[in-house]
Coordinates of C-alpha atoms and ligand atoms in Angstrom, one line a residue:
X1267 CA 28.1 -8.0 -17.6
X1268 CA 26.1 -7.8 -14.6
X1269 CA 22.5 -7.8 -14.2
X1270 CA 20.5 -4.8 -12.7
X1271 CA 16.9 -5.3 -11.8
X1272 CA 14.5 -4.1 -14.8
X1273 CA 14.3 0.5 -14.7
X1274 CA 11.2 1.5 -12.5
X1275 CA 11.7 -1.8 -10.0
X1276 CA 13.9 -1.6 -6.5
X1277 CA 14.7 -4.3 -4.3
X1278 CA 13.7 -4.1 -0.7
X1279 CA 17.1 -4.7 1.3
X1280 CA 16.7 -6.1 5.2
X1281 CA 17.3 -3.0 6.7
X1282 CA 14.3 -1.1 5.1
X1283 CA 12.7 -4.5 5.6
X1284 CA 11.7 -3.6 10.0
X1285 CA 10.0 0.5 8.4
X1286 CA 7.1 -1.6 5.6
X1287 CA 6.5 -4.5 8.2
X1288 CA 5.5 -1.1 11.0
X1289 CA 3.3 0.5 8.4
X1290 CA 2.2 -3.4 6.7
X1291 CA 1.4 -4.8 10.8
X1292 CA -0.1 -1.3 11.5
X1293 CA -2.4 -0.9 8.6
X1294 CA -3.4 -4.9 8.8
X1295 CA -4.1 -4.4 12.9
X1296 CA -6.2 -1.1 12.1
X1297 CA -8.5 -2.5 9.0
X1298 CA -9.2 -5.7 11.4
X1299 CA -9.7 -3.9 13.8
X1300 CA -12.3 -2.4 11.5
X1301 CA -13.6 -5.7 11.1
X1302 CA -12.1 -5.7 7.0
X1303 CA -10.5 -10.2 5.5
X1304 CA -7.1 -9.6 4.0
X1305 CA -7.5 -11.1 0.5
X1306 CA -4.8 -11.6 -2.0
X1307 CA -5.5 -11.9 -6.0
X1308 CA -3.4 -13.4 -8.6
X1309 CA -0.6 -11.3 -10.3
X1310 CA -1.5 -11.4 -13.5
X1311 CA -4.6 -11.5 -15.0
X1312 CA -7.1 -11.9 -17.7
X1313 CA -6.0 -8.5 -19.6
X1314 CA -10.0 -8.2 -20.8
X1315 CA -10.5 -8.4 -16.8
X1316 CA -8.6 -4.0 -17.6
X1317 CA -9.4 -3.2 -20.4
X1318 CA -13.6 -3.8 -19.2
X1319 CA -12.8 -3.0 -15.1
X1320 CA -10.5 -0.3 -15.1
X1321 CA -11.5 1.3 -18.2
X1322 CA -10.3 1.9 -22.1
X1323 CA -10.0 5.6 -22.2
X1324 CA -7.3 5.7 -19.1
X1325 CA -4.0 5.9 -19.8
X1326 CA -3.6 2.5 -17.4
X1327 CA -4.8 0.5 -20.4
X1328 CA -4.0 2.3 -23.5
X1329 CA -0.5 3.0 -21.8
X1330 CA 0.5 1.3 -18.7
X1331 CA -0.3 -2.4 -18.5
X1332 CA 2.2 -4.7 -18.6
X1333 CA 0.8 -7.1 -21.3
X1334 CA 1.9 -10.6 -22.2
X1335 CA 0.4 -13.2 -24.5
X1336 CA 1.0 -17.0 -22.6
X1337 CA 1.8 -20.1 -24.1
X1338 CA -2.0 -20.4 -25.2
X1339 CA -1.8 -17.7 -26.9
X1340 CA -4.2 -15.9 -24.5
X1341 CA -3.3 -12.5 -23.6
X1342 CA -2.3 -11.7 -19.9
X1343 CA -1.7 -8.2 -17.7
X1344 CA 0.1 -8.3 -14.8
X1345 CA -2.5 -6.5 -12.1
X1346 CA -2.2 -2.3 -13.1
X1347 CA -4.3 -2.3 -9.4
X1348 CA -6.7 -4.5 -6.9
X1349 CA -9.6 -3.3 -7.1
X1350 CA -10.9 -5.4 -10.9
X1351 CA -9.6 -8.7 -9.6
X1352 CA -11.2 -8.2 -6.1
X1353 CA -14.8 -7.5 -8.4
X1354 CA -13.6 -10.2 -9.8
X1355 CA -13.2 -12.6 -6.9
X1356 CA -15.8 -11.9 -5.5
X1357 CA -17.9 -12.7 -8.1
X1358 CA -16.5 -16.1 -9.1
X1359 CA -15.7 -16.7 -5.3
X1360 CA -20.2 -16.1 -5.0
X1361 CA -19.0 -13.7 -2.0
X1362 CA -23.3 -11.7 -3.0
X1363 CA -24.4 -14.5 -0.8
X1364 CA -21.5 -13.6 2.2
X1365 CA -23.5 -11.7 4.9
X1366 CA -23.4 -7.7 2.5
X1367 CA -21.0 -5.6 2.8
X1368 CA -18.2 -8.1 2.2
X1369 CA -15.3 -5.6 3.9
X1370 CA -11.6 -6.7 2.7
X1371 CA -8.5 -5.2 2.5
X1372 CA -4.8 -6.4 0.5
X1373 CA -0.9 -5.8 0.6
X1374 CA 0.1 -6.5 -2.8
X1375 CA 2.5 -5.3 -5.5
X1376 CA 0.6 -3.8 -8.5
X1377 CA 3.1 -2.8 -12.0
X1378 CA 2.8 0.1 -14.1
X1379 CA 5.1 0.8 -17.2
X1380 CA 5.4 4.7 -16.4
X1381 CA 8.2 6.9 -15.7
X1382 CA 10.7 6.6 -13.9
X1383 CA 10.0 9.4 -10.8
X1384 CA 10.8 10.0 -7.2
X1385 CA 7.8 8.5 -5.7
X1386 CA 6.7 6.9 -9.4
X1387 CA 7.9 3.1 -10.0
X1388 CA 6.9 0.2 -12.5
X1389 CA 6.6 -2.2 -9.6
X1390 CA 4.9 -0.8 -6.3
X1391 CA 2.8 -2.0 -3.1
X1392 CA -0.6 -0.5 -2.1
X1393 CA -2.4 -1.2 0.7
X1394 CA -6.0 -1.9 0.2
X1395 CA -9.8 -2.1 1.2
X1396 CA -13.0 -2.0 -0.4
X1397 CA -15.9 -2.7 1.2
X1398 CA -19.0 -4.4 -1.5
X1399 CA -22.3 -4.8 -1.4
X1400 CA -23.1 -0.8 0.5
X1401 CA -24.9 1.6 -0.9
X1402 CA -24.9 4.0 1.9
X1403 CA -22.8 7.1 2.2
X1404 CA -22.1 5.3 5.7
X1405 CA -19.4 2.9 3.9
X1406 CA -17.5 6.0 2.0
X1407 CA -17.2 7.5 5.7
X1408 CA -15.5 4.3 7.2
X1409 CA -13.2 4.1 4.5
X1410 CA -11.8 7.2 5.4
X1411 CA -11.9 6.4 9.3
X1412 CA -9.7 3.6 8.5
X1413 CA -7.5 5.7 6.4
X1414 CA -7.4 8.4 9.7
X1415 CA -7.2 6.2 12.5
X1416 CA -4.3 4.4 9.8
X1417 CA -2.3 7.8 9.3
X1418 CA -3.5 8.7 13.6
X1419 CA -2.1 5.3 14.6
X1420 CA 1.0 5.8 11.8
X1421 CA 2.8 9.8 13.6
X1422 CA 1.3 11.2 9.7
X1423 CA 0.1 14.4 12.0
X1424 CA 0.5 17.0 8.0
X1425 CA -2.0 15.0 5.8
X1426 CA -4.5 16.4 3.4
X1427 CA -8.1 14.7 2.8
X1428 CA -8.8 16.1 -1.3
X1429 CA -12.6 15.1 -1.2
X1430 CA -15.3 14.5 -4.3
X1431 CA -17.8 13.9 -5.8
X1432 CA -17.9 12.7 -10.2
X1433 CA -21.6 11.4 -10.2
X1434 CA -23.1 8.4 -11.6
X1435 CA -24.1 7.4 -15.1
X1436 CA -28.0 9.1 -14.3
X1437 CA -25.9 13.3 -14.0
X1438 CA -22.7 12.2 -16.1
X1439 CA -24.1 13.1 -19.4
X1440 CA -24.9 16.8 -18.1
X1441 CA -21.0 17.0 -17.3
X1442 CA -20.2 14.9 -20.6
X1443 CA -21.2 17.7 -22.2
X1444 CA -20.6 21.1 -20.3
X1445 CA -17.1 19.2 -20.4
X1446 CA -17.2 18.9 -25.2
X1447 CA -18.7 22.4 -25.1
X1448 CA -16.3 24.0 -23.5
X1449 CA -13.0 21.8 -25.1
X1450 CA -14.2 21.8 -28.8
X1451 CA -13.6 25.7 -29.1
X1452 CA -9.8 25.3 -28.0
X1453 CA -8.7 21.8 -29.7
X1454 CA -6.6 23.0 -31.6
X1455 CA -4.5 24.4 -29.7
X1456 CA -4.3 21.0 -27.2
X1457 CA -2.0 18.3 -26.9
X1458 CA -3.3 14.9 -29.2
X1459 CA -4.1 12.5 -26.7
X1460 CA -6.3 14.6 -25.4
X1461 CA -7.9 15.1 -29.5
X1462 CA -7.9 11.2 -28.4
X1463 CA -10.4 11.6 -25.5
X1464 CA -12.5 14.3 -26.6
X1465 CA -13.7 11.5 -29.1
X1466 CA -13.0 8.4 -26.4
X1467 CA -14.2 10.1 -23.1
X1468 CA -13.0 14.0 -22.4
X1469 CA -13.6 13.7 -19.0
X1470 CA -9.5 11.4 -19.6
X1471 CA -8.6 15.6 -20.5
X1472 CA -8.6 16.6 -16.9
X1473 CA -6.2 13.8 -15.8
X1474 CA -3.8 15.2 -18.2
X1475 CA -0.2 16.8 -17.4
X1476 CA 0.4 19.0 -21.0
X1477 CA 1.5 21.9 -20.1
X1478 CA -0.2 23.8 -22.7
X1479 CA -3.6 21.7 -22.1
X1480 CA -2.9 23.2 -17.9
X1481 CA -5.3 26.3 -19.2
X1482 CA -8.5 25.4 -20.6
X1483 CA -8.6 22.5 -17.7
X1484 CA -7.6 24.9 -15.3
X1485 CA -11.2 26.7 -16.0
X1486 CA -13.0 23.1 -16.9
X1487 CA -16.8 23.0 -15.4
X1488 CA -17.1 21.0 -11.9
X1489 CA -18.9 17.8 -11.8
X1490 CA -20.1 19.6 -8.6
X1491 CA -22.4 22.0 -10.4
X1492 CA -23.9 18.6 -12.1
X1493 CA -24.4 16.0 -10.0
X1494 CA -28.4 15.4 -10.4
X1495 CA -31.0 15.4 -6.3
X1496 CA -29.4 11.4 -5.6
X1497 CA -25.7 12.1 -5.9
X1498 CA -25.7 15.3 -4.6
X1499 CA -27.9 13.8 -0.4
X1500 CA -24.9 10.9 -1.3
X1501 CA -22.4 13.7 -1.3
X1502 CA -23.5 15.6 1.8
X1503 CA -24.5 12.8 4.0
X1504 CA -20.5 11.5 3.7
X1505 CA -19.7 14.9 4.9
X1506 CA -21.4 15.4 7.6
X1507 CA -21.0 11.9 8.7
X1508 CA -16.9 12.9 7.6
X1509 CA -17.8 15.5 10.1
X1510 CA -18.8 13.8 12.8
X1511 CA -16.4 11.9 12.5
X1512 CA -14.2 15.0 13.1
X1513 CA -11.7 14.3 9.7
X1514 CA -10.9 17.8 7.7
X1515 CA -11.3 17.3 4.1
X1516 CA -10.9 20.3 1.6
X1517 CA -13.6 20.0 -0.9
X1518 CA -11.8 19.7 -4.9
X1519 CA -14.6 21.0 -7.3
X1520 CA -11.4 19.2 -10.1
X1521 CA -11.0 15.7 -8.6
X1522 CA -9.3 13.9 -11.8
X1523 CA -8.8 9.8 -10.7
X1524 CA -7.4 7.3 -13.0
X1525 CA -9.7 5.1 -13.6
X1526 CA -13.1 5.0 -15.1
X1527 CA -15.4 2.2 -12.7
X1528 CA -15.5 5.8 -10.3
X1529 CA -19.4 6.7 -9.3
X1530 CA -20.3 9.5 -6.8
X1531 CA -17.5 9.9 -4.1
X1532 CA -14.3 10.1 -4.9
X1533 CA -11.0 11.5 -2.8
X1534 CA -7.1 11.1 -2.7
X1535 CA -4.9 12.0 0.6
X1536 CA -2.0 14.3 -1.3
X1537 CA 1.6 15.4 0.1
X1538 CA 4.2 18.0 -1.6
X1539 CA 6.5 15.7 -0.2
X1540 CA 6.3 12.5 -2.2
X1541 CA 7.4 13.7 -5.7
X1542 CA 5.2 15.0 -8.6
X1543 CA 2.1 12.8 -8.1
X1544 CA 1.5 14.8 -4.6
X1545 CA -1.2 11.3 -3.9
X1546 CA -0.2 9.0 -1.4
X1547 CA -3.3 7.5 -1.4
X1548 CA -6.6 7.5 -3.9
X1549 CA -10.1 5.7 -3.8
X1550 CA -13.6 6.5 -4.2
X1551 CA -16.8 4.6 -5.2
X1552 CA -17.7 2.1 -7.3
X1553 CA -21.4 1.3 -8.3
X1554 CA -21.0 -0.1 -11.2
X1555 CA -18.2 -2.2 -11.3
X1556 CA -19.2 -5.6 -10.5
X1557 CA -22.0 -5.5 -13.4
X1558 CA -19.7 -4.6 -15.4
X1559 CA -17.9 -7.3 -15.0
X1560 CA -20.4 -9.8 -15.3
X1561 CA -21.7 -9.6 -11.8
X1562 CA -25.9 -8.4 -10.0
X1563 CA -25.6 -4.8 -9.7
X1564 CA -23.1 -4.4 -6.6
X1565 CA -22.7 -0.3 -4.6
X1566 CA -19.5 -0.5 -3.3
X1567 CA -16.4 1.8 -1.7
X1568 CA -13.2 1.8 -1.4
X1569 CA -10.0 2.6 -1.6
X1570 CA -5.3 1.7 -2.3
X1571 CA -2.4 3.6 -1.0
X1572 CA 1.2 3.4 -2.4
X1573 CA 3.7 2.0 0.1
X1574 CA 6.6 3.8 -1.1
X1575 CA 5.0 7.1 -1.6
X1576 CA 4.1 6.5 2.4
X1577 CA 7.3 5.6 3.6
X1578 CA 8.8 8.7 2.1
X1579 CA 6.4 11.3 3.7
X1580 CA 6.6 9.3 6.8
X1581 CA 10.6 10.1 6.3
X1582 CA 9.4 13.8 5.2
X1583 CA 7.9 13.8 8.5
X1584 CA 10.2 12.5 10.6
X1585 CA 8.0 9.9 12.0
X1586 CA 10.5 7.6 13.9
X1587 CA 8.3 3.4 13.5
X1588 CA 9.9 0.5 15.1
X1589 CA 13.2 -0.5 14.6
X1590 CA 13.6 -4.9 14.1
X1591 CA 13.6 -6.2 16.6
X1592 CA 16.6 -6.8 19.5
X1593 CA 19.4 -9.3 19.1
X1594 CA 18.3 -11.1 22.4
X1595 CA 22.1 -13.0 22.7
X1596 CA 25.0 -14.0 20.9
X1597 CA 26.6 -16.8 21.3
X1598 CA 30.4 -17.6 21.1
X1599 CA 31.7 -20.9 20.9
X1600 CA 34.9 -23.6 20.2
X1601 CA 35.8 -25.8 17.6
X1602 CA 35.4 -28.5 20.4
X1603 CA 32.0 -26.8 22.0
X1604 CA 30.2 -25.3 18.4
X1605 CA 27.5 -27.8 17.8
X1606 CA 26.4 -27.7 21.5
X1607 CA 26.3 -24.2 20.8
X1608 CA 24.2 -24.0 18.7
X1609 CA 22.2 -26.4 20.4
X1610 CA 21.7 -24.4 22.5
X1611 CA 20.9 -20.7 20.4
X1612 CA 17.7 -23.6 19.3
X1613 CA 16.5 -24.2 22.9
X1614 CA 16.5 -20.6 23.5
X1615 CA 15.0 -19.7 19.9
X1616 CA 12.2 -21.6 20.9
X1617 CA 11.8 -20.3 23.2
X1618 CA 10.9 -17.3 21.7
X1619 CA 14.7 -15.4 21.8
X1620 CA 16.7 -13.6 19.2
X1621 CA 20.0 -15.6 19.4
X1622 CA 23.1 -15.7 16.9
X1623 CA 25.7 -18.1 17.1
X1624 CA 28.8 -18.4 14.4
X1625 CA 28.0 -20.3 11.5
X1626 CA 31.5 -19.4 9.9
X1627 CA 33.8 -21.8 12.5
X1628 CA 36.0 -17.0 12.9
X1629 CA 38.7 -17.3 14.8
X1630 CA 37.1 -16.1 18.6
X1631 CA 38.6 -12.5 18.2
X1632 CA 36.1 -12.7 14.5
X1633 CA 33.1 -13.8 16.3
X1634 CA 33.7 -11.0 19.0
X1635 CA 33.5 -8.4 16.3
X1636 CA 30.2 -10.3 14.6
X1637 CA 29.1 -9.8 18.3
X1638 CA 29.6 -6.3 17.6
X1639 CA 28.2 -6.4 14.4
X1640 CA 24.9 -8.3 16.1
X1641 CA 23.6 -5.6 18.1
X1642 CA 23.6 -8.3 20.3
X1643 CA 21.8 -6.8 24.1
X1644 CA 24.5 -10.3 25.9
X1645 CA 27.0 -12.3 25.1
X1646 CA 28.0 -15.8 25.9
X1647 CA 31.5 -17.1 25.7
X1648 CA 30.7 -21.5 25.3
X1649 CA 34.0 -23.4 25.9
X1650 CA 34.9 -26.0 27.5
X1651 CA 34.7 -25.0 31.6
X1652 CA 31.2 -23.8 30.8
X1653 CA 30.2 -27.1 29.0
X1654 CA 30.8 -28.7 31.5
X1655 CA 30.5 -26.7 34.8
X1656 CA 26.4 -26.2 32.8
X1657 CA 26.7 -22.8 34.0
X1658 CA 28.0 -19.0 32.1
X1659 CA 29.2 -15.7 32.6
X1660 CA 26.4 -14.0 31.1
X1661 CA 27.6 -10.2 30.0
X1662 CA 25.5 -7.4 29.3
X1663 CA 26.9 -5.8 26.1
X1664 CA 25.5 -2.4 27.5
X1665 CA 27.8 -1.5 29.9
X1666 CA 29.4 -4.5 30.4
X1667 CA 27.8 -5.9 33.7
X1668 CA 28.1 -10.0 34.0
X1669 CA 26.7 -12.5 35.6
X1670 CA 26.6 -16.0 37.0
X1671 CA 24.1 -18.0 34.9
X1672 CA 23.5 -21.9 34.5
X1673 CA 22.3 -23.4 31.3
X1674 CA 18.7 -24.3 33.5
X1675 CA 18.3 -20.3 33.7
X1676 CA 19.3 -19.0 30.5
X1677 CA 16.4 -18.7 29.1
X1678 CA 14.5 -17.2 32.0
X1679 CA 17.2 -15.1 32.7
X1680 CA 17.0 -13.3 29.3
X1681 CA 13.2 -13.1 28.9
X1682 CA 12.9 -11.3 32.1
X1683 CA 15.9 -9.0 31.2
X1684 CA 13.3 -7.8 28.2
X1685 CA 10.8 -6.4 30.2
Ligands
LIG1043 P1 -4.9 4.8 -7.6 O1 -4.9 6.3 -7.7 O2 -3.9 5.3 -9.2 O3 -6.4 4.3 -7.8 O4 -3.6 4.2 -7.1 C1 -3.8 4.7 -5.8 C2 -2.1 3.9 -5.0 O5 -0.7 3.5 -5.3 C3 -1.5 6.1 -5.4 O6 -2.2 6.9 -4.7 C4 -0.1 6.6 -5.1 O7 0.3 6.6 -3.5 C5 0.7 4.7 -5.5 N1 0.5 4.2 -6.2 C6 -0.2 4.2 -8.2 N2 0.7 4.4 -8.8 C7 1.9 4.3 -8.6 C8 3.5 3.9 -8.5 N3 3.7 4.0 -10.8 N4 4.1 4.2 -8.3 C9 4.6 4.2 -7.1 N5 3.4 4.1 -6.2 C10 1.6 5.0 -7.1 C11 -5.8 2.5 -7.2 O8 -5.4 2.1 -8.0 C12 -7.2 2.5 -6.8 N6 -7.7 0.9 -6.7 C13 -7.7 2.9 -5.9 C14 -9.4 2.6 -5.7 C15 -9.2 1.2 -4.2 N7 -10.6 2.3 -5.9 C16 -11.2 2.2 -5.2 N8 -10.9 1.0 -4.2

């Protein structure tokens, strides 16, 4: 029996890679222009990092983690998200001593044991940003500004920013109290998971997707009505900054994020194209996380965007991404010139050109077909005559136009033809 890729994972085939590179390169370029630096963290971490960081009441920690024991009996988990690992690395590498704020971005894959659906995988990729060390609402506005610039430059015209605030440890208890009072009379009509969530963290009930729970969730109280004065002011400041940056948003009174570390601002970019979840990107402030993980209390805010979902959205909005770099030249050779043709290709490639030649020792006819398939701009037939005369007839494949070019001039000829 053939072995298939694990359920929920996907091969990213060569034909798709240019689309991936287009969004990854654009994201890196935008982040760098805002002064953010890339970093990477390990693919697996100690399980406790996510149990503490993401939160024991979340679906991610309760149901979705790929956890295993290593050979020394330690519990390890494939990273289900990036923020906890970044916060751990920030503490462990003494990044608190760097000038504040520390601005980071990443392009990594993550693992969640979820039900496979359109836009929902068990291994998926995220482009993310974290700004660590600023309590200001302007940092919240800056990470959203990064997204807005990225979407604008990508050409993603249809986009909707949902904005909310989920308060802080000061005002959260009042909200939790109101939630408990709201759900308690109806618990017998709600799913067993929600009954469990009611005990551990009633906020997580708002995450529930079970149909019969929705009526009770729909008219649940909103955190926005329970914000303390400081959170209210912070939220207003973030909104004013977004308005000044000309970034429109929709206030979402019932925004839920599936991770426990959030405080104050939370946001998502949503779409109807990317499957049931609808979220292309999610983020928010997490002022308590660094401290929860053993560092000094350090405010932070960030976001992550799923690359697969982003590409679904790009396709749905009919955006053309740059295709793979074209092949400049295909060299057809014969048994007595094959090695010389390879040496010529080597020289041209080292000048920055993209050149292909035959390494199957095929017939001329077969090489012609291969040249056609390569979609090369130009073709050269490299026979004994060309080898002796050190000049080639170079043929432009789009219209068949031919010119004779000396071996010495070939590099310049092809480089000029690119412009
Ligand atoms: P999240 O909302 O769990 O947040 O994930 C962010 C994005 O990752 C989602 O909006 C979605 O595009 C993508 N995503 C999540 N799960 C899947 C999946 N199973 N398949 C495909 N795509 C998926 C976080 O992960 C936070 N760490 C974001 C953050 C950074 N908050 C602050 N800083």
